[in-house]
PDB file of C-alpha atoms and ligand atoms in Angstrom:
ATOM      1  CA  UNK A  17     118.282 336.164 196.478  1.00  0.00           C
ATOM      2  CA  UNK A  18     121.445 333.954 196.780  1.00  0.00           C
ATOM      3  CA  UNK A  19     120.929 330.383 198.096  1.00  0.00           C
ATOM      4  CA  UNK A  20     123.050 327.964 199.420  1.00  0.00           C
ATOM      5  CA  UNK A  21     123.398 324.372 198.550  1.00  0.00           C
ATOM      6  CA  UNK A  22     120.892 322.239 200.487  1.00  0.00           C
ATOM      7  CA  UNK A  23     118.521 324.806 201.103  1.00  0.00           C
ATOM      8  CA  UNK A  24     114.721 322.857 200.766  1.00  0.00           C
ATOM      9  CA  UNK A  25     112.867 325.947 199.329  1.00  0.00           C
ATOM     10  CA  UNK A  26     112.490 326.096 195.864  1.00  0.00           C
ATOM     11  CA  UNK A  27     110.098 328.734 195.976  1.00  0.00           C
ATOM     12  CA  UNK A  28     112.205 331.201 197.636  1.00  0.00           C
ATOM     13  CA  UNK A  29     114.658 330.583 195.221  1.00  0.00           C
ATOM     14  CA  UNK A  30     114.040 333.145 192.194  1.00  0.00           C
ATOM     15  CA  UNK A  31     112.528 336.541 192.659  1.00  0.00           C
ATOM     16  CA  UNK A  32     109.364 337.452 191.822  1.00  0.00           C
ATOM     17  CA  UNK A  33     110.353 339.635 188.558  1.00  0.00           C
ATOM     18  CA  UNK A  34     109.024 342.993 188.338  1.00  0.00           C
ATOM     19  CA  UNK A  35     105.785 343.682 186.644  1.00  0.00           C
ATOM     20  CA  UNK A  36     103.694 340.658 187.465  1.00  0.00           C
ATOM     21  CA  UNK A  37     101.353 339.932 190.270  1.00  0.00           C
ATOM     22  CA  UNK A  38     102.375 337.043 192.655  1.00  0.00           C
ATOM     23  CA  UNK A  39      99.222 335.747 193.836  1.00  0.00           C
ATOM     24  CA  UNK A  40      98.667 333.111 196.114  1.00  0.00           C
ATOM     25  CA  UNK A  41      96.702 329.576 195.015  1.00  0.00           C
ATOM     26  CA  UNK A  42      93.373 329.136 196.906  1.00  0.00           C
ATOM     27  CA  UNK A  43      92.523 325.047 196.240  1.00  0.00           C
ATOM     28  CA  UNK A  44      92.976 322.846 193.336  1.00  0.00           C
ATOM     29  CA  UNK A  45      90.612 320.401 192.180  1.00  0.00           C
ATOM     30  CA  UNK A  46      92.039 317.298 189.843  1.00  0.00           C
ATOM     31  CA  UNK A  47      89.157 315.773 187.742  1.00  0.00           C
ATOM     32  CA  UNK A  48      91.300 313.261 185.512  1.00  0.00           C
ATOM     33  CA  UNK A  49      95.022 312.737 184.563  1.00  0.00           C
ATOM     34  CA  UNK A  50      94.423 315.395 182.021  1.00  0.00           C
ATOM     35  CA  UNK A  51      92.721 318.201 183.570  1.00  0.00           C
ATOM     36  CA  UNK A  52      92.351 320.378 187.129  1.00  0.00           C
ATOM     37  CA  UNK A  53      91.539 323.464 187.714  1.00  0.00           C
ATOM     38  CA  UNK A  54      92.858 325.890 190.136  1.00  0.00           C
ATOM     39  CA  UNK A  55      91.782 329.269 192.158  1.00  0.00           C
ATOM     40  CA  UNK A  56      94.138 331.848 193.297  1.00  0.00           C
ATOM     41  CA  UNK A  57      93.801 334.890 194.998  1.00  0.00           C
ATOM     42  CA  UNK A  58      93.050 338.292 193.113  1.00  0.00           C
ATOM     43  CA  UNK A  59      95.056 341.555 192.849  1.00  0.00           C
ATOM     44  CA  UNK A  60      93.174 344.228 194.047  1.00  0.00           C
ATOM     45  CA  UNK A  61      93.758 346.778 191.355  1.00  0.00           C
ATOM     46  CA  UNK A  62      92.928 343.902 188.271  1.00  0.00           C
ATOM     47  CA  UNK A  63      90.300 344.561 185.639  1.00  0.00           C
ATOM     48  CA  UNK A  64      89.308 342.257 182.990  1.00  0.00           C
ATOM     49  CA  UNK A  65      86.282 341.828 180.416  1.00  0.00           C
ATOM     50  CA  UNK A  66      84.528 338.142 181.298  1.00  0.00           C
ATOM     51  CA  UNK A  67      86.316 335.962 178.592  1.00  0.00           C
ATOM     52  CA  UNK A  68      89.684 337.407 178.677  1.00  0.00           C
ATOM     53  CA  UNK A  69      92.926 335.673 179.165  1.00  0.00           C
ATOM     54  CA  UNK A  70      96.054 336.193 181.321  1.00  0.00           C
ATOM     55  CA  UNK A  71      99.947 334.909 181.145  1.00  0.00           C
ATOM     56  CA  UNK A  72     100.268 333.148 184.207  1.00  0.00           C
ATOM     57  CA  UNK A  73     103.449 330.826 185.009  1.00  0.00           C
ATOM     58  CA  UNK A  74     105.465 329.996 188.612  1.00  0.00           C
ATOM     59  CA  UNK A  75     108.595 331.758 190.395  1.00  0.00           C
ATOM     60  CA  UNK A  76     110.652 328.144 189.830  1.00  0.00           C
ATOM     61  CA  UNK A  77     113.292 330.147 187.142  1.00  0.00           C
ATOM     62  CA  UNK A  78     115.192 333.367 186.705  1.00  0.00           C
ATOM     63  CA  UNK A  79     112.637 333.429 183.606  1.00  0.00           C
ATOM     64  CA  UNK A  80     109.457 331.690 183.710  1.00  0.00           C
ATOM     65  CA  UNK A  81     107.830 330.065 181.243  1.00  0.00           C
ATOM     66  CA  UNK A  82     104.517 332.070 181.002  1.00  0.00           C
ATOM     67  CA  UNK A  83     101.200 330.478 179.097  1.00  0.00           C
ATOM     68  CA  UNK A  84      97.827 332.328 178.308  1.00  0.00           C
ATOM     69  CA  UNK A  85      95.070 330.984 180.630  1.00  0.00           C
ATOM     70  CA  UNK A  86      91.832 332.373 180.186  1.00  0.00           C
ATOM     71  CA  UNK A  87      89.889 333.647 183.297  1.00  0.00           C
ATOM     72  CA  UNK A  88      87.518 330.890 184.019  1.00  0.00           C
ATOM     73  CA  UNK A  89      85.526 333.021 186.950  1.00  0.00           C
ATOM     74  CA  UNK A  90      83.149 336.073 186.051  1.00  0.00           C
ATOM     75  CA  UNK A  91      84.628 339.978 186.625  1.00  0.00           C
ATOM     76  CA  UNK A  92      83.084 340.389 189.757  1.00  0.00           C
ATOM     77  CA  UNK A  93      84.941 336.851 191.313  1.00  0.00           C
ATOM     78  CA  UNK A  94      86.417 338.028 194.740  1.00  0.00           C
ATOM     79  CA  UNK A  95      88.924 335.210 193.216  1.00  0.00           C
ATOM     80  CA  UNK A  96      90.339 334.081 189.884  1.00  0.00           C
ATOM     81  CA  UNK A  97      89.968 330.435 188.801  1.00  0.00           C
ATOM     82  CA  UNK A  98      91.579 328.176 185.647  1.00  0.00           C
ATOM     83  CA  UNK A  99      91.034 325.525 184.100  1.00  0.00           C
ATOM     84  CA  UNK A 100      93.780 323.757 182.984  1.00  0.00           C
ATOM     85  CA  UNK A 101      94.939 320.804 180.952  1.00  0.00           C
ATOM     86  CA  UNK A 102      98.302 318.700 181.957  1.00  0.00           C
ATOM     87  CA  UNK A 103     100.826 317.848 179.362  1.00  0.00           C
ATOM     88  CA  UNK A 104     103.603 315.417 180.364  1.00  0.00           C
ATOM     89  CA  UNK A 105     106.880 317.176 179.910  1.00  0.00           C
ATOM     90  CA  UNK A 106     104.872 320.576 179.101  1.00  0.00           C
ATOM     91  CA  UNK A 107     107.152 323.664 180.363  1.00  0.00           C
ATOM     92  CA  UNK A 108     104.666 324.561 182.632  1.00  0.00           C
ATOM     93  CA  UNK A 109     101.950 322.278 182.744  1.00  0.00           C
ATOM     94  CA  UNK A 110     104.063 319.893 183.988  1.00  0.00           C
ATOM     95  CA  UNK A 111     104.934 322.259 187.117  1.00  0.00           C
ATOM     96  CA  UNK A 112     101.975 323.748 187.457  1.00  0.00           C
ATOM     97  CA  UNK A 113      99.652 320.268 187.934  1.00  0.00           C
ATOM     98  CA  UNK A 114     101.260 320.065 191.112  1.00  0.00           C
ATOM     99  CA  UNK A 115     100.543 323.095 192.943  1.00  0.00           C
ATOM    100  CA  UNK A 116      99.129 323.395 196.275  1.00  0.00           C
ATOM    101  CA  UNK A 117      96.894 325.561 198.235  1.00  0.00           C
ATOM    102  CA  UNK A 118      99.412 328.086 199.674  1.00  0.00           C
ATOM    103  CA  UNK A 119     102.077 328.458 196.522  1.00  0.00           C
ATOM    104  CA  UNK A 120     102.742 331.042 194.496  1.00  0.00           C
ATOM    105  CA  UNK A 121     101.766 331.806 191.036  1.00  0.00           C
ATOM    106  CA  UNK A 122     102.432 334.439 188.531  1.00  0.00           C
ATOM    107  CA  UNK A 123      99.958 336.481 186.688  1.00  0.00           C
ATOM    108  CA  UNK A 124     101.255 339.360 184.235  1.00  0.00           C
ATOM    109  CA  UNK A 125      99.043 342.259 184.130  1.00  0.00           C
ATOM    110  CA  UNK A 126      97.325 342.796 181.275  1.00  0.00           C
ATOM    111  CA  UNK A 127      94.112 340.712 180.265  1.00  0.00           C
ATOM    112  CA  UNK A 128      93.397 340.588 176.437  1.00  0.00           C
ATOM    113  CA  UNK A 129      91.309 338.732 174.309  1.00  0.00           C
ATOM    114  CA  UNK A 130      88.660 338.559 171.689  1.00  0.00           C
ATOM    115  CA  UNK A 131      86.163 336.492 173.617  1.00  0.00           C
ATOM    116  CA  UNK A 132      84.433 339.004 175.328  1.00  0.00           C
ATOM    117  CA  UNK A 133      80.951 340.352 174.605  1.00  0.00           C
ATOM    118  CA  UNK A 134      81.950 343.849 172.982  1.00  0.00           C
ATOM    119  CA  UNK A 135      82.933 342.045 170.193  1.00  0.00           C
ATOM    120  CA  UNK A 136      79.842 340.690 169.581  1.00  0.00           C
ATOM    121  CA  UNK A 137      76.955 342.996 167.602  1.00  0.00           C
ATOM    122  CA  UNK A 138      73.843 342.212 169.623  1.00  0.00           C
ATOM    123  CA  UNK A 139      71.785 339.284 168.864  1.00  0.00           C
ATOM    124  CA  UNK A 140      68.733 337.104 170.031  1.00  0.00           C
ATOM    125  CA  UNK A 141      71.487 334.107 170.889  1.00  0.00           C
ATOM    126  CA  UNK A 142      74.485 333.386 171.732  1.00  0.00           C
ATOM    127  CA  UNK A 143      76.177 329.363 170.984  1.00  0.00           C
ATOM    128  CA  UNK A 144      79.120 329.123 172.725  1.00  0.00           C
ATOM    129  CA  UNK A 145      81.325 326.436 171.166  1.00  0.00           C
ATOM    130  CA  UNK A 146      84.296 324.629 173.574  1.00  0.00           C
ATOM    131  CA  UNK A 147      85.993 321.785 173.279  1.00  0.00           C
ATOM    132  CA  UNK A 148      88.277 320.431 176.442  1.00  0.00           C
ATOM    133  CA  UNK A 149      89.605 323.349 177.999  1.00  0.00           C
ATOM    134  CA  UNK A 150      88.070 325.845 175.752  1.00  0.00           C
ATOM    135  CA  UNK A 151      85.215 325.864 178.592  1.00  0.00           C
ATOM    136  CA  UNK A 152      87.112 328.253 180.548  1.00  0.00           C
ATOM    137  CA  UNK A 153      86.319 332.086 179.065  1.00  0.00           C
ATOM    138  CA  UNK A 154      82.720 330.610 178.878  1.00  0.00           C
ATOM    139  CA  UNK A 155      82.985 329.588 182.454  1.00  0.00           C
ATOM    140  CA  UNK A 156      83.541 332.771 182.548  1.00  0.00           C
ATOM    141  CA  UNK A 157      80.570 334.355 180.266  1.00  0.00           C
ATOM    142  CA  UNK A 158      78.105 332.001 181.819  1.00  0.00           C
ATOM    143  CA  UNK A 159      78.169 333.371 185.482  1.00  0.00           C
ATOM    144  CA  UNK A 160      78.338 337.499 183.880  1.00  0.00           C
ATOM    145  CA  UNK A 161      74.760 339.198 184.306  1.00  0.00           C
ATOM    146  CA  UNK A 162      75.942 341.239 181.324  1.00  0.00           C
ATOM    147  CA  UNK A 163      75.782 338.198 178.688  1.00  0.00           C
ATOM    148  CA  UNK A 164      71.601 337.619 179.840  1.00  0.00           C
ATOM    149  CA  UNK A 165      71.169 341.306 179.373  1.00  0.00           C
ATOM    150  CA  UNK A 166      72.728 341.237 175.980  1.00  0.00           C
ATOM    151  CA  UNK A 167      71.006 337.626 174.746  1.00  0.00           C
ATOM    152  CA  UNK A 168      68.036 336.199 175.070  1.00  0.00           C
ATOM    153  CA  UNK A 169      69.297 332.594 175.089  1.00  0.00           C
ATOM    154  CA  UNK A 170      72.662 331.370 176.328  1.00  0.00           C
ATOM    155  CA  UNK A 171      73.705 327.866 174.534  1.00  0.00           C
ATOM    156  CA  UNK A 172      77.173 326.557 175.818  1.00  0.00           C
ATOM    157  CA  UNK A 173      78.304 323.049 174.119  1.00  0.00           C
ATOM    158  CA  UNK A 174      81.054 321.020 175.535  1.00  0.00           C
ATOM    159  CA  UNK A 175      83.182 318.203 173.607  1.00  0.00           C
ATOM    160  CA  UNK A 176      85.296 315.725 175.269  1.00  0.00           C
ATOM    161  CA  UNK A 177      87.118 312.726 174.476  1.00  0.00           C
ATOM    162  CA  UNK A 178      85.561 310.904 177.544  1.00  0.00           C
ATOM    163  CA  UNK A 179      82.972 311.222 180.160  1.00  0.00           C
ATOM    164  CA  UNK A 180      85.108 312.400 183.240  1.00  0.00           C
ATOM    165  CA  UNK A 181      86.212 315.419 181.034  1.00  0.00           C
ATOM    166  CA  UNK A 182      82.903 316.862 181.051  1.00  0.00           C
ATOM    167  CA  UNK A 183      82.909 317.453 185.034  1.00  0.00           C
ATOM    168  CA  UNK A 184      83.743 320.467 185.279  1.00  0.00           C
ATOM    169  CA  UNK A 185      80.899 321.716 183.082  1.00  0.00           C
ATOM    170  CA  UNK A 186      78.529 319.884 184.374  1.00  0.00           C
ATOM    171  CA  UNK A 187      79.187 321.116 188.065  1.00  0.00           C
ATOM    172  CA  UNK A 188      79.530 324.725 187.038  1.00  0.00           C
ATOM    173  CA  UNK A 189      76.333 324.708 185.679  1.00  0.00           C
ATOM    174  CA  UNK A 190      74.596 323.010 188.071  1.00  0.00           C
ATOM    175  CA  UNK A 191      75.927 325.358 191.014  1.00  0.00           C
ATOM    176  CA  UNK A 192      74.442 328.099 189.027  1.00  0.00           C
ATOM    177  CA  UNK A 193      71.348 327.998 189.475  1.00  0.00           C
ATOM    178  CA  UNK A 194      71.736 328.145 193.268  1.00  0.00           C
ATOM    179  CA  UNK A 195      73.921 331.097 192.695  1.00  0.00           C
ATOM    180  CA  UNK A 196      72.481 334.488 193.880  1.00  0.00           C
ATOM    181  CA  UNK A 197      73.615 336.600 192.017  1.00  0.00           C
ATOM    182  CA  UNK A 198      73.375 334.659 187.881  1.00  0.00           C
ATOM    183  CA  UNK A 199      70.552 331.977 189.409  1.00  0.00           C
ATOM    184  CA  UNK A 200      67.853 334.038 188.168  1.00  0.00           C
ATOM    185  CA  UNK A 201      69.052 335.062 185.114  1.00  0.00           C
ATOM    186  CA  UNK A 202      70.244 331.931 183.636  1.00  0.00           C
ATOM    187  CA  UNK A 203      66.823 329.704 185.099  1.00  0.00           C
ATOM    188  CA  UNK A 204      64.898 329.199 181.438  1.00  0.00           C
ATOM    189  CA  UNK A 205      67.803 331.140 179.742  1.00  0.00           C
ATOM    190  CA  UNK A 206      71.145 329.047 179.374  1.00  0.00           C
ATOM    191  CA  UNK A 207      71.362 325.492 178.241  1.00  0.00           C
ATOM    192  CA  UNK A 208      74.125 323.207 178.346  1.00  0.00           C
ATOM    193  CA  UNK A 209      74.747 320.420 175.726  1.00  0.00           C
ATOM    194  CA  UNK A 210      77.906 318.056 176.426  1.00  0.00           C
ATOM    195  CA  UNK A 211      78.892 315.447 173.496  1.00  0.00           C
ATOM    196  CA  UNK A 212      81.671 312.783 173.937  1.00  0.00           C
ATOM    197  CA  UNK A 213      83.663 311.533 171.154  1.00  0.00           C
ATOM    198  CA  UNK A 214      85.498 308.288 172.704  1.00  0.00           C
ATOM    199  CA  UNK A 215      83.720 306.693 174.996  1.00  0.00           C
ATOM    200  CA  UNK A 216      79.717 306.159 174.964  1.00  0.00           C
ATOM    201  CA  UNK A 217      77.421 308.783 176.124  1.00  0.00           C
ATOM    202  CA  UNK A 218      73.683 309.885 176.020  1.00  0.00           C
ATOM    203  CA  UNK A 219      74.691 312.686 173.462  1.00  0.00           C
ATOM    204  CA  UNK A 220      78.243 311.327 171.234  1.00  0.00           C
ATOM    205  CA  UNK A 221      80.180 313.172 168.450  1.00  0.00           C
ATOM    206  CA  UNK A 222      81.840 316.123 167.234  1.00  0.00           C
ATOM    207  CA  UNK A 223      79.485 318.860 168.045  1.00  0.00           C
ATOM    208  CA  UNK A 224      80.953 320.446 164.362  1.00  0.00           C
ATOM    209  CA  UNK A 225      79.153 316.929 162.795  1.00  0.00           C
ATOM    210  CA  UNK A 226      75.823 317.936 165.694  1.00  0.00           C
ATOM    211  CA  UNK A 227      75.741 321.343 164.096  1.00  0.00           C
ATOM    212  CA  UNK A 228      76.390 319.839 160.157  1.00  0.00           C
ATOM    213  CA  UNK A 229      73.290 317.305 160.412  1.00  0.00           C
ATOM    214  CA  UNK A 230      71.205 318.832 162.496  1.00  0.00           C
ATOM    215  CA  UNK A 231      70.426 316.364 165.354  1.00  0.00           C
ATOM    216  CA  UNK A 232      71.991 319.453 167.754  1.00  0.00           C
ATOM    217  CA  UNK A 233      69.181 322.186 167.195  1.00  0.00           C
ATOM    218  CA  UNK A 234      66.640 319.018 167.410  1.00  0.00           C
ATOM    219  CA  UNK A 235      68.189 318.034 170.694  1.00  0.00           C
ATOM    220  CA  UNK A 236      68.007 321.736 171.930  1.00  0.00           C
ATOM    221  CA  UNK A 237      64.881 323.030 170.516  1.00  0.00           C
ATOM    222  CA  UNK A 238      66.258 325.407 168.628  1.00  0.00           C
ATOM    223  CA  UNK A 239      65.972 326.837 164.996  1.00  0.00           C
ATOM    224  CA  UNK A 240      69.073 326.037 162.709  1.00  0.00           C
ATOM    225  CA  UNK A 241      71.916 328.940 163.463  1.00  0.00           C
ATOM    226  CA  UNK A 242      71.563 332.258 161.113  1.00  0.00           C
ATOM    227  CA  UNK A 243      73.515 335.348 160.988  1.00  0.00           C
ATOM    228  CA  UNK A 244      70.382 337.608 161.558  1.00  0.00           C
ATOM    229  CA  UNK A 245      69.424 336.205 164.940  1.00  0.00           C
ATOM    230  CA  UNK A 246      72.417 334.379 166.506  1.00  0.00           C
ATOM    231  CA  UNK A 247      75.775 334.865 167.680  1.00  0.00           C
ATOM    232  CA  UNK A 248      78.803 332.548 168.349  1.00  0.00           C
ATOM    233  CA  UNK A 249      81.938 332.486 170.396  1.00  0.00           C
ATOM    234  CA  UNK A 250      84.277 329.387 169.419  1.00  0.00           C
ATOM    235  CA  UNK A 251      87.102 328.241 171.704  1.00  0.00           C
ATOM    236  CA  UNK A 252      88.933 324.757 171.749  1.00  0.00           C
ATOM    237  CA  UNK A 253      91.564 322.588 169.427  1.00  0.00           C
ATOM    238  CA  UNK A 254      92.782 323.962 166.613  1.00  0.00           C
ATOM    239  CA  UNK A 255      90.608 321.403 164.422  1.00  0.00           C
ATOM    240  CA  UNK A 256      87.463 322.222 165.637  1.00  0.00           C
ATOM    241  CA  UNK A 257      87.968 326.325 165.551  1.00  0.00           C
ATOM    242  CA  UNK A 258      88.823 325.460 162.098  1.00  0.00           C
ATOM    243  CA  UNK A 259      86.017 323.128 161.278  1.00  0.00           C
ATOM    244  CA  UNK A 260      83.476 325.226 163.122  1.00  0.00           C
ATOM    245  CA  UNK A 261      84.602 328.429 161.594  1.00  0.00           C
ATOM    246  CA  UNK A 262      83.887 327.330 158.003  1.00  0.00           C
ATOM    247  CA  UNK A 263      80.597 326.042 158.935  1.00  0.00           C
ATOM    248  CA  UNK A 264      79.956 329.344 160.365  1.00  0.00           C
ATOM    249  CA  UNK A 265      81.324 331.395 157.574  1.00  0.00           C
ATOM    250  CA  UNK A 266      79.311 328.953 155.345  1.00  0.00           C
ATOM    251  CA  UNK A 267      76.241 330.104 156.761  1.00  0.00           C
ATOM    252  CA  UNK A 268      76.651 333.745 156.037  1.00  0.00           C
ATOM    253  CA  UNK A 269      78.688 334.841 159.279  1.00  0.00           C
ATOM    254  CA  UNK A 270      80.928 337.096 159.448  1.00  0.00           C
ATOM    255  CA  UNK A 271      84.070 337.095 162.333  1.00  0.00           C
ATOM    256  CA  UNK A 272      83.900 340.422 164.831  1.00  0.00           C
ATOM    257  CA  UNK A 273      87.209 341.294 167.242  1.00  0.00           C
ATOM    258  CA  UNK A 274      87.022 344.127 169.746  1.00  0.00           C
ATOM    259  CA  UNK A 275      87.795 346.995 167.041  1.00  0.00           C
ATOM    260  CA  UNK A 276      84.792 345.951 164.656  1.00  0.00           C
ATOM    261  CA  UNK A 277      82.123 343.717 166.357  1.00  0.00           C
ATOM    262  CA  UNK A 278      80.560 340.731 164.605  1.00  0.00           C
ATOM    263  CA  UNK A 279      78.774 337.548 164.437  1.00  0.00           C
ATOM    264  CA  UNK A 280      81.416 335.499 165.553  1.00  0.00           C
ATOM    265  CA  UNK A 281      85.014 335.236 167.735  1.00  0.00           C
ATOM    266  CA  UNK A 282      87.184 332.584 168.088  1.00  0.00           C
ATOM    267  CA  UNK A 283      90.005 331.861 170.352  1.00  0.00           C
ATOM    268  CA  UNK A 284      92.298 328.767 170.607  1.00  0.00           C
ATOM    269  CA  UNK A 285      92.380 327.237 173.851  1.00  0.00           C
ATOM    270  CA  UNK A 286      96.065 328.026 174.795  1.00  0.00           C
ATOM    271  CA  UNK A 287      98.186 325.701 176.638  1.00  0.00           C
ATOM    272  CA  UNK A 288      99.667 322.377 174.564  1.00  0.00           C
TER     273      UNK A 288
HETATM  274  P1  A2P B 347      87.820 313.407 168.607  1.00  0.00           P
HETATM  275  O1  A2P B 347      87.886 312.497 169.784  1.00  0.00           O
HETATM  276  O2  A2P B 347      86.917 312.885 167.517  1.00  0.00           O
HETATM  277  O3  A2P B 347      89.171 313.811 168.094  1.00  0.00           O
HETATM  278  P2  A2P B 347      91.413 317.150 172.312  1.00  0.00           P
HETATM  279  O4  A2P B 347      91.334 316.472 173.662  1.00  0.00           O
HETATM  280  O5  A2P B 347      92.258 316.420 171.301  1.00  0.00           O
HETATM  281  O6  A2P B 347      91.729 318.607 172.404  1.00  0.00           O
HETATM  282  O7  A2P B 347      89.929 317.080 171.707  1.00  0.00           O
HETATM  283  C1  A2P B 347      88.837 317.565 172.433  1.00  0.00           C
HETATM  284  C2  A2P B 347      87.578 317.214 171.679  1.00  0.00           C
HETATM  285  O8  A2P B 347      87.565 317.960 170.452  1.00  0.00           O
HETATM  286  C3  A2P B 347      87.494 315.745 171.311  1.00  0.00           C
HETATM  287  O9  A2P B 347      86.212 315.297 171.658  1.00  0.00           O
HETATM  288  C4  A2P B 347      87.735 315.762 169.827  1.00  0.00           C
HETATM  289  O10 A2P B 347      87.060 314.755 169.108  1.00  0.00           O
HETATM  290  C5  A2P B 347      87.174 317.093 169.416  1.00  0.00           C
HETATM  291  N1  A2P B 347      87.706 317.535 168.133  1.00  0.00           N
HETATM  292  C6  A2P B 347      88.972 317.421 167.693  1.00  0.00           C
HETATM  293  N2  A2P B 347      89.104 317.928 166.455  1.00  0.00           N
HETATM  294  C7  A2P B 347      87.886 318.375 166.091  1.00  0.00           C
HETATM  295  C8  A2P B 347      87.364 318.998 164.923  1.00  0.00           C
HETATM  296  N3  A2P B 347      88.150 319.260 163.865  1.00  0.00           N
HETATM  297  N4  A2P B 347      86.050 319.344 164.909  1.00  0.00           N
HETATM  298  C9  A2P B 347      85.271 319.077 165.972  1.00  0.00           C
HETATM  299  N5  A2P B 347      85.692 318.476 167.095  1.00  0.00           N
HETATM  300  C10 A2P B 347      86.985 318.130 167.169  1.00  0.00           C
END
């Protein structure tokens, strides 16, 4: 669509290209000047595995920059939701921190990923290992029935540089157990441990150095991780997939993707 000089919509600027869902943003919630999430309507005819991620960017180019977001809300969400870091000058981030209920956002169509439960063999736990924004496919996880049927015990740690980051954990879980349809499966099932690494907190550190000494399992009541009973998903910085991986792999475990299930998955937490 041709504009003219002067014209105040932006939005209407750029078609929508072909093959992506435009979708329309629901409410945005800003928790510090690093991270918000954000809810937009979902197409009718999308499918996706909890813990998947999508390419989502906004109709403010003849190209837009897209980014992989995973799906922070469970399969059966009448809505999708993300949770998303801001980085000052970031292609999209940048853009995309300012949305409003009522804009546009793109979606392409197909949701992929390696977090998911197929990829998983069965097990008596699952740990589910995020750092910042690497909450999201857990988000995710968390609120799916299927996870409770497929483990016993549900363990989702959460490492932040400071206090404030952890909010969005901390209310997702506790709106759970008020919610109809996961209350009763997560009540005595799922436990949430968040650490902080900058600033002082009940429970402080890298949750890699929690898992390395031991003081984790003490805090949680739980036996020391092994291959034969437990499963882990790992998303989050680079460092700690890294870190958490060979402390994993250390312990006997071996790495699983959708093609050949395993002990493990890991996943980066996308946007930078
Ligand atoms: P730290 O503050 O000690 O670097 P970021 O905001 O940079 O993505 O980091 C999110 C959290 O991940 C921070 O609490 C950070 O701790 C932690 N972290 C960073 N690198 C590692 C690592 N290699 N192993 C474990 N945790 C890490």
């Amino acid at each position: 669509m041709n504009t003219r000089a002067g014209d105040i919509e932006p939005a209407a600027e750029f078609p929508i290209p072909s093959n992506v869902f435009a979708e329309t943003v629901t409410m945005v919630e800003h928790y510090t000047d690093r991270l918000f999430r954000f809810r937009i309507t979902r197409p009718q005819t999308l499918r996706f595995r909890s813990g998947e991620f999508v390419m989502i960017g906004l109709p403010n180019a003849e190209k837009p920059v897209f980014r992989a977001y995973s799906i922070a809300s469970p399969s059966w969400d009448e809505e999708l939701e993300f949770f998303s870091i801001k980085v000052p000058g970031g292609p999209l981030t940048e853009h995309l921190q300012r949305i409003e209920p009522g804009d546009t956002v793109l979606m392409k169509k197909k949701p992929t990923g390696t977090l998911v439960n197929d990829a998983l063999l069965p097990g008596r736990r699952v740990y589910m290992f995020s750092t910042g924004t690497g909450i999201a496919p857990f988000a995710s996880l968390i609120r799916d029935p299927e996870t409770y049927e497929k483990f016993d015990q549900v363990i989702l740690t959460h490492t932040c540089r400071e206090v404030a980051e952890l909010k969005y954990g901390q209310d997702l879980v506790a709106a759970m157990s008020e919610d109809p349809l996961v209350g009763e499966f997560t009540e005595g099932h799922l436990t949430h441990y968040a650490t902080v690494t900058r600033e002082p907190h009940a429970t402080e550190g890298r949750i890699t150095d929690l898992v390395t000494s031991g003081k984790f399992f003490e805090d949680i009541g739980m036996p020391p991780m092994s291959p034969e009973e437990d499963r882990a998903m790992i998303c989050g910085s680079m460092g700690m997939l890294h870190d958490m991986k060979a402390i994993l792999e250390g312990k006997g475990f071996t790495e699983g993707s959708n093609s050949a299930p395993g002990q493990f998955v890991v996943e980066r937490a996308f946007v930078d």
